[in-house]
Short mmCIF file of C-alpha atoms in Angstrom, two decimals:
data_model
loop_
_atom_site.label_atom_id
_atom_site.label_comp_id
_atom_site.label_asym_id
_atom_site.label_seq_id
_atom_site.Cartn_x
_atom_site.Cartn_y
_atom_site.Cartn_z
CA MET J 166 49.65 29.92 -42.57
CA ILE J 167 50.76 26.72 -41.78
CA ARG J 168 51.82 27.79 -37.76
CA LEU J 169 47.98 30.06 -38.20
CA ARG J 170 46.58 25.82 -37.86
CA GLN J 171 49.46 23.89 -35.31
CA LEU J 172 47.39 26.56 -33.04
CA LEU J 173 44.72 26.95 -34.32
CA THR J 174 44.49 22.94 -33.86
CA LEU J 175 46.53 23.12 -30.10
CA SER J 176 43.88 25.70 -29.54
CA ILE J 177 40.85 22.58 -29.96
CA ILE J 178 43.19 20.16 -28.31
CA LEU J 179 43.51 22.32 -25.65
CA GLY J 180 39.64 23.50 -25.39
CA LEU J 181 38.42 19.25 -26.20
CA VAL J 182 41.37 18.76 -22.65
CA VAL J 183 39.81 20.79 -20.84
CA SER J 184 36.44 20.25 -21.16
CA LEU J 185 36.51 16.13 -20.52
CA GLY J 186 38.80 17.28 -17.27
CA ALA J 187 35.58 19.39 -15.92
CA GLY J 188 33.66 16.32 -17.27
CA CYS J 189 35.84 13.40 -15.35
CA ASN J 190 35.40 16.51 -12.27
CA LYS J 191 31.69 17.26 -13.13
CA THR J 192 29.26 17.11 -9.03
CA VAL J 193 26.47 14.81 -9.75
CA SER J 194 23.57 17.11 -11.29
CA GLU J 195 20.26 17.70 -11.23
CA PRO J 196 18.47 14.73 -13.18
CA SER J 197 17.08 16.80 -16.15
CA SER J 198 21.19 18.42 -17.37
CA SER J 199 21.61 15.12 -19.08
CA SER J 200 18.47 15.38 -20.92
CA THR J 201 17.66 18.26 -21.85
CA GLN J 202 18.41 18.58 -25.70
CA ASP J 203 16.89 15.13 -26.62
CA GLU J 204 13.49 14.40 -27.57
CA PRO J 205 11.29 14.03 -25.29
CA MET J 206 11.96 10.71 -24.28
CA GLU J 207 8.77 8.24 -24.12
CA ILE J 208 8.34 6.23 -20.66
CA SER J 209 5.43 3.56 -20.72
CA VAL J 210 3.99 3.25 -17.21
CA ALA J 211 1.22 0.53 -15.01
CA ILE J 212 0.19 1.56 -11.68
CA TRP J 213 -3.35 1.13 -10.29
CA ASP J 214 -6.47 3.57 -12.54
CA LEU J 215 -3.58 5.08 -14.09
CA THR J 216 -5.01 5.80 -17.54
CA GLN J 217 -8.00 6.92 -15.61
CA ASN J 218 -6.74 9.70 -13.84
CA ILE J 219 -3.33 11.54 -15.47
CA VAL J 220 -4.49 13.88 -17.62
CA ASP J 221 -1.94 15.92 -20.26
CA SER J 222 -3.07 19.70 -19.35
CA ASP J 223 -2.23 18.14 -14.78
CA PRO J 224 0.22 21.18 -14.83
CA LEU J 225 1.94 18.92 -12.02
CA LEU J 226 2.22 16.01 -14.57
CA LYS J 227 3.87 18.59 -16.91
CA LYS J 228 6.21 19.67 -14.31
CA LEU J 229 7.89 16.69 -13.93
CA GLU J 230 7.77 15.69 -18.10
CA GLN J 231 9.75 18.92 -18.87
CA LYS J 232 11.69 18.58 -15.55
CA LEU J 233 12.81 15.04 -17.12
CA ASN J 234 12.48 15.83 -20.14
CA ILE J 235 10.15 12.34 -20.68
CA LYS J 236 6.85 12.08 -22.14
CA ILE J 237 4.92 9.51 -19.34
CA LYS J 238 2.21 7.00 -21.83
CA PRO J 239 -0.12 5.66 -18.93
CA ILE J 240 -0.37 1.65 -19.35
CA GLU J 241 -4.20 0.41 -18.63
CA ILE J 242 -4.22 -1.80 -15.60
CA MET J 243 -6.67 -2.20 -13.02
CA SER J 244 -6.44 -3.29 -9.88
CA SER J 245 -8.82 -6.13 -9.99
CA ASP J 246 -6.34 -8.20 -12.83
CA TYR J 247 -2.74 -6.05 -11.93
CA VAL J 248 -1.33 -9.85 -11.43
CA GLN J 249 -3.18 -11.62 -14.40
CA LEU J 250 -1.92 -8.82 -16.79
CA LEU J 251 1.36 -8.72 -15.96
CA GLN J 252 2.09 -12.51 -15.76
CA MET J 253 0.06 -12.07 -19.36
CA TRP J 254 1.99 -9.67 -20.49
CA ALA J 255 5.72 -11.24 -18.78
CA SER J 256 5.07 -14.28 -20.99
CA SER J 257 4.32 -11.86 -23.32
CA ASP J 258 7.65 -10.05 -23.88
CA GLN J 259 4.99 -6.78 -24.20
CA LEU J 260 5.47 -5.82 -20.59
CA PRO J 261 6.00 -1.05 -20.49
CA ASP J 262 8.94 -0.33 -19.05
CA ILE J 263 7.73 0.03 -15.03
CA PHE J 264 5.26 -1.08 -13.40
CA ALA J 265 3.99 -1.24 -9.45
CA VAL J 266 2.42 -4.78 -8.21
CA ASP J 267 2.90 -7.17 -5.35
CA ALA J 268 5.16 -10.25 -6.48
CA LEU J 269 7.74 -9.89 -3.69
CA GLY J 270 7.88 -13.17 -2.32
CA THR J 271 5.72 -14.32 -5.30
CA GLN J 272 7.50 -17.16 -8.22
CA TYR J 273 6.11 -15.53 -10.41
CA TYR J 274 9.10 -12.93 -9.51
CA ARG J 275 11.59 -15.18 -8.92
CA ASN J 276 10.42 -17.29 -12.34
CA TRP J 277 10.89 -13.15 -14.28
CA ILE J 278 14.95 -13.12 -11.78
CA SER J 279 15.69 -15.77 -13.17
CA GLN J 280 13.98 -15.39 -17.00
CA GLY J 281 15.71 -12.02 -16.97
CA VAL J 282 12.20 -10.85 -16.86
CA ILE J 283 12.88 -7.67 -14.50
CA LYS J 284 16.10 -5.10 -14.84
CA SER J 285 18.38 -5.00 -10.98
CA VAL J 286 18.81 -1.83 -9.42
CA PRO J 287 23.03 -0.38 -10.61
CA GLU J 288 24.41 -1.08 -7.02
CA ASN J 289 26.57 1.68 -7.79
CA LEU J 290 23.61 5.05 -7.43
CA ASP J 291 26.38 7.86 -7.31
CA ALA J 292 24.92 9.70 -10.23
CA TYR J 293 21.28 9.30 -8.18
CA PRO J 294 21.61 9.91 -4.92
CA HIS J 295 18.49 10.78 -4.14
CA LEU J 296 17.25 7.53 -4.55
CA GLU J 297 20.77 5.60 -3.18
CA SER J 298 18.92 7.07 0.18
CA TYR J 299 16.19 6.00 -0.42
CA LEU J 300 16.96 2.13 -0.81
CA SER J 301 19.52 2.17 1.78
CA ASN J 302 16.95 0.95 4.34
CA LEU J 303 17.58 -1.88 5.74
CA GLU J 304 14.47 -3.41 6.14
CA ILE J 305 15.01 -3.04 1.35
CA GLN J 306 18.71 -3.96 1.26
CA ASP J 307 16.96 -7.21 3.31
CA LEU J 308 15.41 -8.07 -0.02
CA LYS J 309 18.12 -8.61 -2.28
CA GLU J 310 18.10 -11.79 -4.32
CA ASN J 311 22.02 -12.65 -4.86
CA GLY J 312 23.14 -9.66 -3.22
CA LYS J 313 21.12 -7.86 -6.13
CA LEU J 314 17.69 -5.64 -5.59
CA TYR J 315 15.23 -6.38 -8.46
CA SER J 316 12.71 -3.88 -6.77
CA ILE J 317 11.87 -0.94 -5.71
CA PRO J 318 9.21 -1.48 -2.86
CA ARG J 319 6.73 1.83 -2.13
CA LYS J 320 7.16 3.07 1.33
CA THR J 321 4.36 3.57 3.34
CA TYR J 322 5.41 4.38 7.18
CA ASP J 323 8.64 4.22 9.15
CA ASN J 324 8.35 1.32 10.62
CA THR J 325 4.73 -1.86 11.52
CA ASP J 326 3.10 -0.03 14.41
CA TYR J 327 1.30 2.39 11.71
CA ASN J 328 0.20 -0.49 10.03
CA VAL J 329 -2.71 -0.09 12.30
CA LEU J 330 -4.13 2.45 9.55
CA ASP J 331 -4.01 -0.22 6.85
CA ARG J 332 -7.81 -1.20 8.30
CA VAL J 333 -9.64 1.37 9.66
CA VAL J 334 -12.60 0.21 10.63
CA ALA J 335 -15.01 3.42 10.03
CA TYR J 336 -18.28 2.85 11.99
CA ARG J 337 -21.84 5.16 12.00
CA TRP J 338 -21.47 6.47 16.68
CA ASP J 339 -23.92 9.38 16.02
CA LEU J 340 -26.57 5.09 15.52
CA ALA J 341 -25.27 3.45 17.84
CA GLN J 342 -26.03 6.76 19.93
CA LYS J 343 -29.80 6.99 19.07
CA ALA J 344 -30.39 2.72 18.66
CA GLY J 345 -29.51 3.39 22.49
CA ILE J 346 -25.46 2.94 23.12
CA THR J 347 -23.56 4.92 25.26
CA LYS J 348 -20.50 3.39 25.19
CA GLU J 349 -17.58 3.58 22.15
CA PRO J 350 -17.05 -0.63 21.85
CA GLU J 351 -13.92 -2.04 23.03
CA THR J 352 -14.20 -5.23 23.51
CA TRP J 353 -15.45 -8.07 20.03
CA ASN J 354 -18.72 -8.46 22.25
CA GLU J 355 -19.39 -4.70 22.39
CA PHE J 356 -18.50 -4.09 18.96
CA ARG J 357 -21.64 -6.57 18.42
CA ILE J 358 -23.97 -5.85 20.55
CA MET J 359 -23.91 -2.13 18.84
CA LEU J 360 -24.07 -3.24 15.67
CA LYS J 361 -26.78 -6.04 16.32
CA ALA J 362 -27.85 -2.84 17.99
CA ILE J 363 -28.12 -0.25 14.92
CA VAL J 364 -29.14 -2.97 12.74
CA ASP J 365 -31.94 -3.89 14.14
CA LYS J 366 -32.59 -0.25 15.77
CA ASP J 367 -32.20 0.91 11.80
CA PRO J 368 -32.66 4.47 13.30
CA GLU J 369 -32.95 6.20 9.14
CA HIS J 370 -34.93 4.00 8.48
CA THR J 371 -32.92 2.83 5.33
CA LYS J 372 -32.71 -1.24 5.82
CA ILE J 373 -29.48 -0.62 7.14
CA ASP J 374 -26.87 -3.89 6.92
CA GLY J 375 -24.59 -3.77 9.85
CA LEU J 376 -20.34 -4.52 8.55
CA SER J 377 -19.52 -3.74 4.80
CA SER J 378 -15.77 -4.04 3.40
CA SER J 379 -14.36 -6.02 0.31
CA THR J 380 -13.33 -8.97 0.28
CA LEU J 381 -9.53 -8.98 0.45
CA LEU J 382 -9.90 -6.43 3.56
CA LEU J 383 -11.10 -9.10 5.68
CA GLY J 384 -8.53 -10.47 7.38
CA GLY J 385 -7.23 -7.77 8.15
CA LEU J 386 -10.34 -7.63 10.53
CA PHE J 387 -11.26 -11.19 12.31
CA TRP J 388 -7.96 -12.34 12.23
CA LEU J 389 -6.89 -10.47 15.42
CA TYR J 390 -8.73 -11.63 17.86
CA GLY J 391 -7.58 -15.04 17.44
CA SER J 392 -4.45 -14.85 15.49
CA PRO J 393 -3.21 -11.61 14.33
CA ALA J 394 -0.16 -12.90 12.74
CA ALA J 395 -2.59 -14.20 9.70
CA THR J 396 -2.96 -10.75 9.12
CA SER J 397 -1.78 -10.61 5.09
CA ASP J 398 -2.32 -8.96 2.26
CA GLY J 399 -4.11 -10.46 -0.84
CA SER J 400 -0.68 -11.41 -2.50
CA GLY J 401 -0.69 -14.54 -1.43
CA SER J 402 3.11 -14.78 -1.33
CA ASP J 403 3.01 -11.68 2.31
CA PHE J 404 2.61 -14.43 5.07
CA LYS J 405 3.92 -14.79 8.31
CA TRP J 406 5.60 -17.68 10.38
CA ILE J 407 4.97 -17.82 14.56
CA LYS J 408 6.53 -20.86 16.70
CA GLU J 409 3.83 -22.68 18.49
CA ASP J 410 3.93 -26.54 19.18
CA ASP J 411 7.99 -25.85 18.60
CA LYS J 412 7.50 -25.91 15.30
CA PHE J 413 7.29 -22.75 12.97
CA ILE J 414 3.39 -22.66 11.19
CA PRO J 415 2.53 -20.29 8.74
CA ALA J 416 0.57 -18.07 11.61
CA VAL J 417 -3.08 -18.95 9.51
CA PHE J 418 -2.92 -22.17 11.11
CA SER J 419 -2.15 -21.59 14.64
CA LYS J 420 -4.72 -23.46 16.96
CA ASN J 421 -5.60 -20.27 17.45
CA SER J 422 -7.23 -19.64 14.24
CA ILE J 423 -10.06 -21.15 14.78
CA ALA J 424 -11.63 -18.58 17.23
CA SER J 425 -11.46 -15.68 14.49
CA LEU J 426 -13.38 -18.28 12.09
CA ARG J 427 -16.79 -19.08 14.64
CA LEU J 428 -16.60 -14.85 15.04
CA LEU J 429 -16.47 -14.36 12.09
CA ARG J 430 -19.13 -17.26 10.73
CA ASP J 431 -20.69 -16.34 14.28
CA PHE J 432 -21.54 -11.93 12.93
CA TYR J 433 -21.85 -13.59 9.55
CA THR J 434 -24.68 -15.63 10.71
CA SER J 435 -26.26 -12.85 12.80
CA GLY J 436 -26.90 -10.17 9.99
CA LEU J 437 -24.43 -8.11 11.33
CA ILE J 438 -21.74 -8.36 8.34
CA ASP J 439 -23.51 -6.94 5.11
CA PRO J 440 -24.99 -10.31 2.88
CA ASP J 441 -23.15 -8.85 -0.56
CA LEU J 442 -19.83 -8.54 0.80
CA PRO J 443 -18.52 -11.70 -1.23
CA SER J 444 -19.11 -9.62 -4.86
CA THR J 445 -19.01 -5.97 -3.31
CA LYS J 446 -15.81 -4.75 -5.45
CA GLY J 447 -14.52 -1.31 -6.19
CA GLU J 448 -16.25 1.90 -3.44
CA VAL J 449 -19.64 0.01 -3.30
CA SER J 450 -18.75 -0.14 0.42
CA PHE J 451 -18.48 3.60 0.10
CA ASP J 452 -21.24 4.16 -0.72
CA LYS J 453 -23.53 2.29 0.86
CA PHE J 454 -21.54 3.85 4.01
CA ALA J 455 -22.56 7.62 3.55
CA GLN J 456 -25.69 6.63 2.22
CA GLY J 457 -26.78 4.93 5.61
CA LYS J 458 -27.19 1.16 4.23
CA VAL J 459 -24.04 0.06 6.37
CA ALA J 460 -23.16 0.42 10.10
CA ALA J 461 -19.52 0.02 9.31
CA PHE J 462 -16.92 -0.63 6.68
CA ILE J 463 -13.07 -1.33 6.71
CA THR J 464 -10.84 0.40 4.12
CA SER J 465 -7.20 0.88 4.12
CA ASP J 466 -5.29 3.97 4.08
CA GLY J 467 -6.07 5.45 7.29
CA THR J 468 -8.32 8.41 7.08
CA ARG J 469 -7.31 9.57 3.93
CA SER J 470 -9.40 6.99 2.69
CA VAL J 471 -12.02 8.54 4.97
CA ASP J 472 -11.85 12.48 4.29
CA ARG J 473 -11.62 12.08 0.72
CA ASN J 474 -13.43 9.07 0.45
CA ILE J 475 -16.87 9.46 2.15
CA TYR J 476 -16.25 12.62 3.68
CA LYS J 477 -15.16 14.74 1.11
CA ASN J 478 -16.17 13.55 -2.47
CA ARG J 479 -20.21 11.48 -0.61
CA TRP J 480 -21.44 13.24 2.40
CA LEU J 481 -21.28 17.28 1.70
CA GLU J 482 -22.53 15.56 -1.92
CA LEU J 483 -26.31 13.74 0.35
CA HIS J 484 -25.14 16.35 3.41
CA PRO J 485 -24.11 19.83 1.81
CA ASP J 486 -24.37 22.41 4.39
CA ASP J 487 -23.22 19.28 7.77
CA LYS J 488 -19.61 19.98 8.63
CA THR J 489 -20.25 17.79 11.46
CA PHE J 490 -19.19 14.62 10.35
CA TYR J 491 -16.41 14.30 12.77
CA ASP J 492 -19.28 13.46 15.14
CA LYS J 493 -20.67 11.39 13.52
CA ILE J 494 -18.81 8.57 13.05
CA LYS J 495 -15.95 7.07 14.82
CA LEU J 496 -12.67 5.28 14.50
CA LEU J 497 -12.75 1.07 16.21
CA LYS J 498 -9.71 1.45 17.92
CA PRO J 499 -8.27 -1.60 18.33
CA LEU J 500 -9.95 -4.66 20.73
CA LYS J 501 -8.83 -6.73 23.41
CA SER J 502 -7.82 -10.19 21.39
CA LEU J 503 -9.37 -13.32 22.81
CA ASP J 504 -5.46 -13.51 24.43
CA GLY J 505 -6.43 -10.29 26.03
CA ASN J 506 -3.66 -8.11 24.70
CA ARG J 507 -5.06 -5.68 21.92
CA TYR J 508 -3.17 -5.86 18.10
CA HIS J 509 -3.15 -4.53 14.37
CA ALA J 510 -2.59 -5.64 11.13
CA VAL J 511 1.72 -6.42 10.73
CA PHE J 512 2.13 -5.84 6.92
CA ASN J 513 5.30 -4.27 5.90
CA SER J 514 6.96 -0.52 6.60
CA PHE J 515 6.06 -0.71 2.74
CA TRP J 516 3.63 -1.95 0.55
CA SER J 517 4.12 -2.68 -2.94
CA GLU J 518 6.88 -2.10 -5.52
CA SER J 519 8.15 -0.33 -8.70
CA TYR J 520 9.81 -2.69 -11.11
CA ILE J 521 11.71 -1.89 -15.00
CA SER J 522 11.81 -4.19 -18.22
CA ALA J 523 14.23 -6.14 -18.79
CA LYS J 524 14.05 -4.72 -22.45
CA VAL J 525 14.64 -1.31 -21.90
CA ASP J 526 18.00 0.09 -23.08
CA ASP J 527 20.76 1.53 -21.00
CA LYS J 528 19.65 4.58 -22.45
CA LYS J 529 16.49 5.03 -20.57
CA MET J 530 17.59 3.28 -18.05
CA ASP J 531 19.17 6.42 -17.01
CA ARG J 532 16.15 8.34 -17.32
CA ILE J 533 13.65 5.84 -15.10
CA LEU J 534 16.18 6.04 -12.57
CA GLN J 535 17.07 10.03 -13.38
CA LEU J 536 12.74 9.94 -13.08
CA PHE J 537 13.40 8.08 -9.34
CA ASP J 538 15.79 10.38 -8.14
CA TYR J 539 13.66 12.51 -9.01
CA LEU J 540 10.53 11.66 -6.83
CA ASN J 541 12.82 11.84 -3.20
CA THR J 542 13.34 14.84 -3.48
CA PRO J 543 12.79 18.00 -1.74
CA GLU J 544 12.23 19.94 -5.06
CA PHE J 545 9.59 17.32 -5.71
CA LEU J 546 8.07 16.20 -2.07
CA GLU J 547 7.03 19.90 -1.71
CA MET J 548 5.73 19.51 -5.02
CA LYS J 549 3.61 16.16 -4.34
CA ARG J 550 3.35 17.36 -0.79
CA PHE J 551 1.41 20.78 -1.52
CA GLY J 552 0.81 21.49 -5.05
CA LEU J 553 2.49 24.39 -6.95
CA GLN J 554 4.42 27.50 -5.19
CA GLY J 555 1.84 30.52 -6.00
CA THR J 556 -1.29 28.58 -6.56
CA ASP J 557 -1.35 26.46 -4.47
CA TYR J 558 1.13 27.77 -1.46
CA THR J 559 2.70 29.91 -0.21
CA LYS J 560 6.94 29.77 0.90
CA SER J 561 9.03 32.09 3.05
CA GLY J 562 11.17 30.38 4.52
CA ASP J 563 10.87 26.50 5.92
CA THR J 564 7.19 28.02 6.23
CA ILE J 565 4.94 26.78 3.84
CA THR J 566 0.84 28.06 4.65
CA ALA J 567 -1.53 26.55 2.04
CA LEU J 568 -3.48 28.84 0.41
CA HIS J 569 -7.01 26.77 -0.14
CA PRO J 570 -6.67 24.12 2.91
CA ASP J 571 -10.38 22.91 1.65
CA ILE J 572 -9.37 21.15 -2.27
CA ASP J 573 -8.40 18.28 -2.49
CA LEU J 574 -5.37 18.52 -4.51
CA PHE J 575 -6.15 14.75 -5.98
CA THR J 576 -8.61 16.11 -6.84
CA LYS J 577 -7.40 18.66 -8.31
CA TYR J 578 -3.51 16.78 -9.59
CA PRO J 579 -4.82 13.92 -10.76
CA SER J 580 -1.55 12.33 -11.23
CA ILE J 581 -0.75 12.50 -7.48
CA TYR J 582 -2.74 10.15 -6.89
CA THR J 583 -1.58 7.28 -9.22
CA MET J 584 2.33 8.35 -10.94
CA PHE J 585 3.28 10.49 -8.29
CA ASN J 586 3.84 6.92 -6.30
CA LEU J 587 5.20 5.84 -8.60
CA LEU J 588 8.11 5.24 -5.82
CA ASP J 589 7.02 6.02 -2.77
CA TRP J 590 3.42 5.94 -1.14
CA ASP J 591 4.21 9.28 1.49
CA GLY J 592 2.11 7.54 4.39
CA MET J 593 4.35 9.79 7.25
CA PHE J 594 3.58 13.03 6.14
CA LYS J 595 -0.22 12.07 5.13
CA LEU J 596 -0.10 11.57 9.27
CA ASN J 597 0.95 14.74 9.56
CA PRO J 598 -1.59 18.67 10.33
CA ALA J 599 0.58 19.99 7.08
CA TYR J 600 -0.58 17.64 5.18
CA THR J 601 -4.38 19.53 3.34
CA ASN J 602 -5.96 16.45 2.50
CA VAL J 603 -7.13 15.76 4.90
CA SER J 604 -9.47 17.70 7.16
CA ALA J 605 -8.45 19.10 10.49
CA GLU J 606 -11.29 17.11 11.73
CA GLY J 607 -9.59 14.24 10.31
CA HIS J 608 -6.10 14.54 11.59
CA GLN J 609 -7.69 14.48 15.58
CA ALA J 610 -9.87 11.79 14.90
CA LEU J 611 -6.03 9.73 12.92
CA GLN J 612 -4.01 11.10 15.76
CA GLU J 613 -7.34 10.14 18.78
CA LEU J 614 -6.67 5.99 16.80
CA ILE J 615 -2.53 6.48 16.69
CA ASP J 616 -2.10 7.39 20.09
CA PHE J 617 -5.05 4.25 21.31
CA SER J 618 -2.80 1.71 19.10
CA MET J 619 1.02 2.35 20.21
CA LYS J 620 -0.05 2.79 23.91
CA THR J 621 -2.06 -0.32 23.70
CA THR J 622 -1.44 -2.94 21.33
CA THR J 623 1.39 -5.29 21.12
CA LYS J 624 2.92 -7.76 18.33
CA GLN J 625 2.30 -11.13 18.86
CA THR J 626 6.05 -13.06 17.38
CA PHE J 627 7.42 -13.76 14.04
CA ASP J 628 10.30 -13.69 11.92
CA ARG J 629 9.88 -12.24 8.74
CA ARG J 630 13.54 -13.24 7.50
CA LEU J 631 10.91 -16.45 6.91
CA THR J 632 8.36 -14.32 5.44
CA TYR J 633 10.79 -13.99 1.90
CA LEU J 634 12.60 -17.80 3.06
CA SER J 635 12.82 -19.77 -0.28
CA THR J 636 12.11 -22.98 -0.27
CA PRO J 637 11.69 -25.91 -3.22
CA THR J 638 8.00 -26.07 -1.40
CA LYS J 639 8.40 -23.01 -0.56
CA ASP J 640 8.65 -20.78 -3.44
CA GLY J 641 5.75 -21.85 -5.33
CA PHE J 642 3.55 -22.36 -2.21
CA SER J 643 0.02 -19.29 -1.60
CA ILE J 644 -2.37 -19.41 1.19
CA TYR J 645 -4.84 -17.26 0.22
CA ASP J 646 -6.99 -16.02 3.91
CA ASN J 647 -9.14 -13.59 3.08
CA ASP J 648 -10.76 -15.95 0.17
CA ASP J 649 -10.45 -19.40 2.47
CA MET J 650 -12.61 -16.42 5.62
CA VAL J 651 -15.45 -16.15 2.99
CA LYS J 652 -15.36 -19.79 2.69
CA VAL J 653 -15.53 -20.83 5.62
CA MET J 654 -18.17 -17.58 6.37
CA LEU J 655 -21.03 -18.45 3.89
CA SER J 656 -21.01 -22.75 4.50
CA SER J 657 -23.10 -23.59 6.24
CA LYS J 658 -20.33 -26.26 7.21
CA PRO J 659 -20.00 -26.33 10.62
CA VAL J 660 -16.68 -23.78 11.11
CA GLU J 661 -14.55 -26.84 12.02
CA VAL J 662 -15.37 -29.45 9.87
CA ILE J 663 -15.27 -26.54 7.14
CA TRP J 664 -12.02 -24.76 7.95
CA GLN J 665 -10.21 -28.03 8.54
CA GLU J 666 -11.21 -29.03 4.31
CA ILE J 667 -9.75 -26.17 3.52
CA ILE J 668 -6.38 -27.28 4.80
CA ASP J 669 -6.38 -30.15 4.15
CA GLY J 670 -6.53 -29.10 1.01
CA TYR J 671 -3.09 -27.27 1.52
CA LYS J 672 -2.12 -29.81 2.41
CA ALA J 673 -2.45 -31.58 -0.73
CA LYS J 674 -1.10 -28.71 -2.34
CA GLY J 675 2.16 -29.50 -0.10
CA LEU J 676 1.51 -27.74 3.29
CA ASP J 677 2.91 -30.10 5.48
CA LYS J 678 6.15 -30.51 2.71
CA MET J 679 6.77 -26.69 2.93
CA ILE J 680 6.64 -26.97 6.46
CA ALA J 681 9.73 -29.74 7.31
CA GLU J 682 11.09 -27.73 4.75
CA VAL J 683 11.34 -24.15 6.45
CA ASN J 684 11.52 -25.37 10.23
CA ALA J 685 15.01 -27.32 8.61
CA ARG J 686 16.03 -24.12 6.79
CA ALA J 687 15.25 -22.00 9.98
CA LYS J 688 17.40 -24.43 12.20
CA GLU J 689 20.28 -24.10 9.55
CA MET J 690 19.70 -20.25 9.64
CA GLY J 691 20.12 -19.82 13.65
CA ILE J 692 15.99 -18.92 13.84
CA GLU J 693 14.47 -20.52 17.15
#
């Protein structure tokens, strides 16, 4: 009996040794393998409009949750107040597990790091190879603070050449032709003449106005005339530095900026900008354009926005049998600027970042990293791009065929629109004709704009290192150029007078001191 017990004990020990040895030699497993035996782990997530676009019945969301054995808990946050809400939650220890915000370079971002509000991404990502590959991008690696990465930037495009799609102007070419215009505008003056003709002739008798937008997008168009590098994403901290008169200054304060502001004022006082633009929010400009109440509008996200927000969701409701939308509208090609060159807005190859709350424990952190890792796998990207195999597409080898190319997957599976962009906006794929959420005509218009821009535009010289540079004054300095543009546009004072008042306001906040600090640091860094 004793001998039998000894043999059994030895057998158990050997079994444990083999098991442990196998564990040590185990290769990186699929994200679900380490979590399927547990109860689903709840992960709270705050992204713009997630609560409106995520539903438990969404089969793609279910697949994601089952794969990782998680349950997504959406936290309501709107595009109108997300920054204020997140700062409030951070100060009251109420941050969700994951949240998205465009915070890089801001004072509150640095405060979150110093106060231990957000977790850094582990240096060793061997267990998450797809996430590791995604973060290996040099532009992302340059964002490290003290050798650590505190955010996961949400990539938009491969490079900034494609930022031309981040501020797209669509205009009613059919109304322009009815108003007597025979040539698409190539200069600012021609664009002005076209808008004036449409507004004056009012071909459809809708009391049409000129250009509409949200105020956040306004600078992405008008700065291109005088100071192209002044284009910003609205965060207040992404301002770019140019060298003027042997000194680095924020591009928005270039001596050439005044030309853009005069142009803006001229458009407004001539009745070529929708008078409601300063208060326009959300999708109001989409409604007005589809209804023929404005001749043009500025949007972001290229023809995906035009195609989805105008053509599919509005135009076809008003004109169910009209398939000639892209004959009636055109995308404004980059116009010649003050110096004779053509420019497009320039931001980053990514927009906004995902953050992980410092409150999550090691177990949840692992599951969150599994989530981000899975979001960059071929399996997930195929589902994100094409839907459910057998339902939305078929696959033969590497060839994928959409079964219902006219169906908007963003509408069918609303989680794609928000939750599935947690890691990556997947902008490059949206340029691919295989991307069915844009019509064939939309793809053609998109490609024409890209081709024109690639051949004809240039970029104003600036050094991105200065944008993210930290100095005592710069760390707390914000420039809200779109708000400033609206002040100039609406003011009854001469443009030069109101602009100088705005500059003086920034000087009172330490503008000159910041410029001196940045130039001193630039010299130390060998930036010329």
